[in-house]
Tab-separated table of C-alpha atoms in Angstrom:
chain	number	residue	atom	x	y	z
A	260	UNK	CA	-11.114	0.255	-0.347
A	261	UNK	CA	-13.467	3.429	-0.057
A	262	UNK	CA	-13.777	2.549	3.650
A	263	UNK	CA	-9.735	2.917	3.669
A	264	UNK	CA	-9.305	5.836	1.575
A	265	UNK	CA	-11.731	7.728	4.158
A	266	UNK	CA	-10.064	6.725	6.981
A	267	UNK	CA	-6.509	7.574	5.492
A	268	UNK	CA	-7.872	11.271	5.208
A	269	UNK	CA	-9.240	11.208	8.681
A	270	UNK	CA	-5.400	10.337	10.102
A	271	UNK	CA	-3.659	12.011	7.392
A	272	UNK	CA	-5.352	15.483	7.670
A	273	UNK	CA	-5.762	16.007	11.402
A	274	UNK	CA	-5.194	19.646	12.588
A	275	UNK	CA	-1.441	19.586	11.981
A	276	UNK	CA	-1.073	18.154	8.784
A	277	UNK	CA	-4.228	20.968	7.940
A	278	UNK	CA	-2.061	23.882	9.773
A	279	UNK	CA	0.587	23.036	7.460
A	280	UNK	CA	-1.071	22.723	4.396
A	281	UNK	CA	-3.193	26.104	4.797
A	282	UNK	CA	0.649	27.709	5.556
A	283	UNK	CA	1.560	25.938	2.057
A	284	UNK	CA	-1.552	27.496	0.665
A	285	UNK	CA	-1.413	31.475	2.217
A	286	UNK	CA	2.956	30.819	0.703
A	287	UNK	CA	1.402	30.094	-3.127
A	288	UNK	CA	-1.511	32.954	-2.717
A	289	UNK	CA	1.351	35.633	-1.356
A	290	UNK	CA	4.040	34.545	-3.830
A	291	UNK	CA	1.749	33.829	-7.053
A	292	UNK	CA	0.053	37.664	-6.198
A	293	UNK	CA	3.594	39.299	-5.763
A	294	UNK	CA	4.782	37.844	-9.180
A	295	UNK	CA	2.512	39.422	-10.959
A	296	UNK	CA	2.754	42.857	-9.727
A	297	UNK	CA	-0.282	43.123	-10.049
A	298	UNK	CA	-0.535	46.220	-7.422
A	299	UNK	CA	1.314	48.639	-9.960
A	300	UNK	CA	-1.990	48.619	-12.419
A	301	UNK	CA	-2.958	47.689	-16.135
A	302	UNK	CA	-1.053	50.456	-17.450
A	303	UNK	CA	2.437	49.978	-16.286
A	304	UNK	CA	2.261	46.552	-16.792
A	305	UNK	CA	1.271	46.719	-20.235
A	306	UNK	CA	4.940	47.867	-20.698
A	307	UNK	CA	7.516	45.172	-21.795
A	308	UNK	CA	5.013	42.597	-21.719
A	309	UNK	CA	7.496	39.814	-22.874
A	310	UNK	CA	9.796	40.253	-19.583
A	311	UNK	CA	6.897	40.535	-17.551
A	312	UNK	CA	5.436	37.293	-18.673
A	313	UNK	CA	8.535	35.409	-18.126
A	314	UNK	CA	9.090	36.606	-14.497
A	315	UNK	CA	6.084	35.898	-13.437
A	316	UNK	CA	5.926	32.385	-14.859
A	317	UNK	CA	9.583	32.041	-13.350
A	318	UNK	CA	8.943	32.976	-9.937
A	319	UNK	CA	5.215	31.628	-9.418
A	320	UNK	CA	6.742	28.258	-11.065
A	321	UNK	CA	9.181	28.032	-8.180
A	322	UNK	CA	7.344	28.944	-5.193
A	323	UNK	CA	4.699	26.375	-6.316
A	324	UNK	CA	7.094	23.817	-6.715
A	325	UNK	CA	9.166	24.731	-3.581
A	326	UNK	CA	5.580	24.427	-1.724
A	327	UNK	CA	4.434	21.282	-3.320
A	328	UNK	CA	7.778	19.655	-3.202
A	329	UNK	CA	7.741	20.182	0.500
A	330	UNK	CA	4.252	19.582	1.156
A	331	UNK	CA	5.266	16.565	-0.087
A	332	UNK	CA	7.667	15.713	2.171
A	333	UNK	CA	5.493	16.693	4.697
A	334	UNK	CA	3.023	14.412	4.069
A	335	UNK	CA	5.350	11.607	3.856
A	336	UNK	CA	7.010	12.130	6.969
A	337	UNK	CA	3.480	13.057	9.048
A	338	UNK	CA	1.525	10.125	6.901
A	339	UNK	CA	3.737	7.240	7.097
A	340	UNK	CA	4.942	7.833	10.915
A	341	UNK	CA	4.797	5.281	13.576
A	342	UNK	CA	1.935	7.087	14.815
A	343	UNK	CA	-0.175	6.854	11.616
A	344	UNK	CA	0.415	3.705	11.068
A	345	UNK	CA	-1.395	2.372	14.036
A	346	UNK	CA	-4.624	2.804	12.640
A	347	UNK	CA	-3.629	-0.261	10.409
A	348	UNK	CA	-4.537	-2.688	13.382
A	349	UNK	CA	-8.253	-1.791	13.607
A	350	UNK	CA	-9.217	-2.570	9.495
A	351	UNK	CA	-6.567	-5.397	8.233
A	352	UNK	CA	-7.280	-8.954	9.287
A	353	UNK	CA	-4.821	-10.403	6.452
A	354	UNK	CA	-1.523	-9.577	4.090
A	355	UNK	CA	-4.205	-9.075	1.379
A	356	UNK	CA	-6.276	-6.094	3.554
A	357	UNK	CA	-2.660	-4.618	5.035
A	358	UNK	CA	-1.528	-4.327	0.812
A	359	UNK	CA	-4.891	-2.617	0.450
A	360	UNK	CA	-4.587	-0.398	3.480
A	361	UNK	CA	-0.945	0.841	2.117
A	362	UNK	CA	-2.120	1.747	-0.887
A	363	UNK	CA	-5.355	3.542	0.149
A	364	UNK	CA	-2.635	5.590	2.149
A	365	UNK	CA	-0.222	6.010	-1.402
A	366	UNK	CA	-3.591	7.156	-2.738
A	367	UNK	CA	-5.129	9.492	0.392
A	368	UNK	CA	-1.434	11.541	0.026
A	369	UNK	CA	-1.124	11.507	-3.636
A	370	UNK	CA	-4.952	13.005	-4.056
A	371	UNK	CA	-3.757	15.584	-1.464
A	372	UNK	CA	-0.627	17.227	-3.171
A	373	UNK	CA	-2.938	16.195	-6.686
A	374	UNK	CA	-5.330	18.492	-5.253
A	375	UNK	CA	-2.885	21.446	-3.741
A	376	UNK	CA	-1.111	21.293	-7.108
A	377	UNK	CA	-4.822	21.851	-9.039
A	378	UNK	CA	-5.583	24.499	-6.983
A	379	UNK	CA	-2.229	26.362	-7.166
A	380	UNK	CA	-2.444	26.214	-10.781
A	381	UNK	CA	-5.915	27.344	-10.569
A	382	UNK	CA	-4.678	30.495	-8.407
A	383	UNK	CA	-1.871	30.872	-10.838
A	384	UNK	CA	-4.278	31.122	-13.897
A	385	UNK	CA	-6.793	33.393	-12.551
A	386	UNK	CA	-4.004	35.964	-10.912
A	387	UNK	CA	-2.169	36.098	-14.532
A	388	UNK	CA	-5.287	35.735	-16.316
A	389	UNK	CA	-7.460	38.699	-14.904
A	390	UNK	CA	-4.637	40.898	-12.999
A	391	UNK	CA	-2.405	41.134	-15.243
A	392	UNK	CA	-2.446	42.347	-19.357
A	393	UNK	CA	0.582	40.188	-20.837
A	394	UNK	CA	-0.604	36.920	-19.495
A	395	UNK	CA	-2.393	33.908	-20.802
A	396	UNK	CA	-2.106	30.106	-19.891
A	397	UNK	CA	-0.922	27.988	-22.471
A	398	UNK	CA	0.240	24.146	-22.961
A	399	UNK	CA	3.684	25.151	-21.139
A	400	UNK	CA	2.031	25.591	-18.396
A	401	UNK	CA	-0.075	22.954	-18.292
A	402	UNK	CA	2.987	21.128	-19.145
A	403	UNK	CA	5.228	22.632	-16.041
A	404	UNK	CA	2.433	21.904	-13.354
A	405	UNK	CA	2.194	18.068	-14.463
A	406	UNK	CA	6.409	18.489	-13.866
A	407	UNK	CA	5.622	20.249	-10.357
A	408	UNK	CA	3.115	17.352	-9.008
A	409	UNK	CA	5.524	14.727	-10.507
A	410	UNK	CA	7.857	16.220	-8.649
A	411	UNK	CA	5.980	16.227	-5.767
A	412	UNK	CA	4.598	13.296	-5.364
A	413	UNK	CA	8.513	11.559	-5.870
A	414	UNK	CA	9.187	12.901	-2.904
A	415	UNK	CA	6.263	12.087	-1.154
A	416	UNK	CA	6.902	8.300	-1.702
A	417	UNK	CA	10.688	9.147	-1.097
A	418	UNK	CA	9.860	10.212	2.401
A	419	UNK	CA	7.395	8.023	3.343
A	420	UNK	CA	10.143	5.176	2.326
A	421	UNK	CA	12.636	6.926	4.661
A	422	UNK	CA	9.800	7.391	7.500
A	423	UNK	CA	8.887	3.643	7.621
A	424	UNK	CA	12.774	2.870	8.486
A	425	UNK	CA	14.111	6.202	10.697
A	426	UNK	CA	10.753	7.649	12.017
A	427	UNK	CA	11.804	10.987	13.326
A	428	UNK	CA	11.741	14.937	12.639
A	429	UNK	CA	15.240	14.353	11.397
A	430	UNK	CA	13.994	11.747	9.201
A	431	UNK	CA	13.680	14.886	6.285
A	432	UNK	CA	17.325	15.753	5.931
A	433	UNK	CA	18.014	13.583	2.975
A	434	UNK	CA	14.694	14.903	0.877
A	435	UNK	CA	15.646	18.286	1.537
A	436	UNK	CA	19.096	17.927	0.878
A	437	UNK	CA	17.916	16.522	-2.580
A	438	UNK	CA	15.548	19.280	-2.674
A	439	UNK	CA	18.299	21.513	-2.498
A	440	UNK	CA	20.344	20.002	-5.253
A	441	UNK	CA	17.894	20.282	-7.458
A	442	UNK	CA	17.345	23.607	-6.874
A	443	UNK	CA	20.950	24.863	-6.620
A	444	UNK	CA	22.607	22.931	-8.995
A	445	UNK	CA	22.309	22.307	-13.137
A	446	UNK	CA	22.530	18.915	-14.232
A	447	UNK	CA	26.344	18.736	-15.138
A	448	UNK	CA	28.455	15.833	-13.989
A	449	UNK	CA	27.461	12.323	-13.558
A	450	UNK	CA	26.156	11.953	-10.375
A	451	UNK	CA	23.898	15.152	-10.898
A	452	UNK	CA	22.658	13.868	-14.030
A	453	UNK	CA	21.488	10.421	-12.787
A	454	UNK	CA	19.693	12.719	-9.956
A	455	UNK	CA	18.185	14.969	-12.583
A	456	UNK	CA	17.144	11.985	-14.844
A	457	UNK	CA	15.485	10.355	-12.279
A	458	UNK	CA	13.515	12.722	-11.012
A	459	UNK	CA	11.244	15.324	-12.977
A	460	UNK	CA	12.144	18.510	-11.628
A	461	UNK	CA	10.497	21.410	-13.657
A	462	UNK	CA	12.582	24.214	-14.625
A	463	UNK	CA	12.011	27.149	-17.436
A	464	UNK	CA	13.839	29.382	-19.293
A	465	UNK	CA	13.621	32.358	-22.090
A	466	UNK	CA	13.313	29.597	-24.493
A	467	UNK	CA	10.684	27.212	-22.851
A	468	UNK	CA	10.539	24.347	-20.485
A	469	UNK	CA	13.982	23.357	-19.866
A	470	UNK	CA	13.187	19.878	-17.465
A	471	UNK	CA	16.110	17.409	-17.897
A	472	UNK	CA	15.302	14.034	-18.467
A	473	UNK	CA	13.186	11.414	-20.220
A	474	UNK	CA	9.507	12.058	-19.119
A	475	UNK	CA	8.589	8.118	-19.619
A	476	UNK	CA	11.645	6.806	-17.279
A	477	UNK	CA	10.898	9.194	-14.167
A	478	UNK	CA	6.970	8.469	-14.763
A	479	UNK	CA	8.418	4.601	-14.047
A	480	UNK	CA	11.242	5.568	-11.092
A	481	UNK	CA	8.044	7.135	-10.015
A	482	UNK	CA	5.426	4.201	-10.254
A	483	UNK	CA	8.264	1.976	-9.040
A	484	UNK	CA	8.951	4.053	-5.936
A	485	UNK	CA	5.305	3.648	-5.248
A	486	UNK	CA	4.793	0.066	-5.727
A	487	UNK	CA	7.902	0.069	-2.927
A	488	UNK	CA	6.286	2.524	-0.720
A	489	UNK	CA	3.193	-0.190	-0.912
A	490	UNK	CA	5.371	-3.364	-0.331
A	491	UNK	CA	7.411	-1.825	2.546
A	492	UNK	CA	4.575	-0.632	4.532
A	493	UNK	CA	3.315	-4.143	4.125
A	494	UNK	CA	6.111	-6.034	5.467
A	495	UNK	CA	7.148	-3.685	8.288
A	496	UNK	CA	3.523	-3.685	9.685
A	497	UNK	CA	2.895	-7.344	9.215
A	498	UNK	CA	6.092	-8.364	11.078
């Protein structure tokens, strides 16, 4: 399995997948820095403190989320492509090895956006933290970045589903379009509410976290769309 998981990160970050997640990476660091205002000094931001906090927790919240969302798309169109998936041939000799193979790739990915998400948060922390004089990270937040790489990774095992059947650059419309619901639109109606309570998408307001849904069932639409994303890549690569 280690012997997988190293060569998933070999295929999975080769210079285009790491062009595209340093551009994910310079997006946070611009966005995060540009919340905070920091530019304008101690003194000026130590007026109206409250507002300040909130917008910057806002609008870093959503450009990390945009990024990770889409890195995570990314990811599951570049990882699971027809391409990719010929390095299966060279390390599987059974069903058994090909199940392991497919989930050393779930697991490569998932470490990845795990890993952009940590250091976002990490970015987020120290810019508020130090920068700023009416910040300080607290359980929401920790609370709202375990939302964002929820998020995230449902839509990494969302695309690489969608990869494995229609492998082309076209192959992201649907994520994005789901993307953009969520983003766009509040979860009102029934359609839009199924959407929203299947999938954790972190939102805030004045009062708090304001994340629609039951926490427990999109942890399981989540483990459930992984197990499939396992399975799948299984039986297409066998037969």
């Amino acid at each position: 399995m280690k012997t997988m998981l190293k060569v998933q990160w070999y295929y999975l970050l080769d210079k285009t997948a790491t062009a595209f997640l340093g551009l994910f990476a310079v997006f946070v660091f611009i966005a995060v820095f540009a919340a905070s205002e920091a530019t304008l000094g101690m003194s000026v931001l130590d007026v109206d403190r409250v507002r300040r906090a909130f917008v910057y927790r806002s609008s870093s919240l959503m450009a990390i989320r945009l990024a990770s969302s889409v890195l995570g798309i990314f990811l599951g169109l570049h990882g699971w492509s027809r391409t990719q998936r010929r390095g299966c041939v060279f390390f599987v000799a059974g069903r058994k090895d090909i199940l392991a193979f497919g989930a050393a790739k779930v697991a490569a990915a998932a470490v990845v956006v795990a890993v952009f998400v940590s250091a976002a948060m990490l970015w987020y922390g120290l810019v508020g933290g130090y920068l700023t004089p009416y910040f300080a990270c607290s359980e929401l937040d920790w609370q709202l970045f375990v939302d964002i790489l929820l998020e995230a990774l449902f839509f990494l095992m969302a695309q690489g589903l969608v990869t494995m059947f229609f492998d082309g650059v076209f192959a992201a419309i649907p994520a994005f379009a789901v993307l953009w619901v969520l983003e766009s639109s509040a979860p009102e109606g029934r359609w839009l509410s199924i959407l929203f309570g299947a999938i954790r998408h972190a939102r805030i307001d004045e009062t708090g976290i304001a994340t629609f849904g039951d926490p427990s069932r999109q942890a399981l639409v989540l483990v459930v769309a992984l197990v499939i994303t396992v399975v799948v890549f299984a039986w297409k690569d066998v037969n």
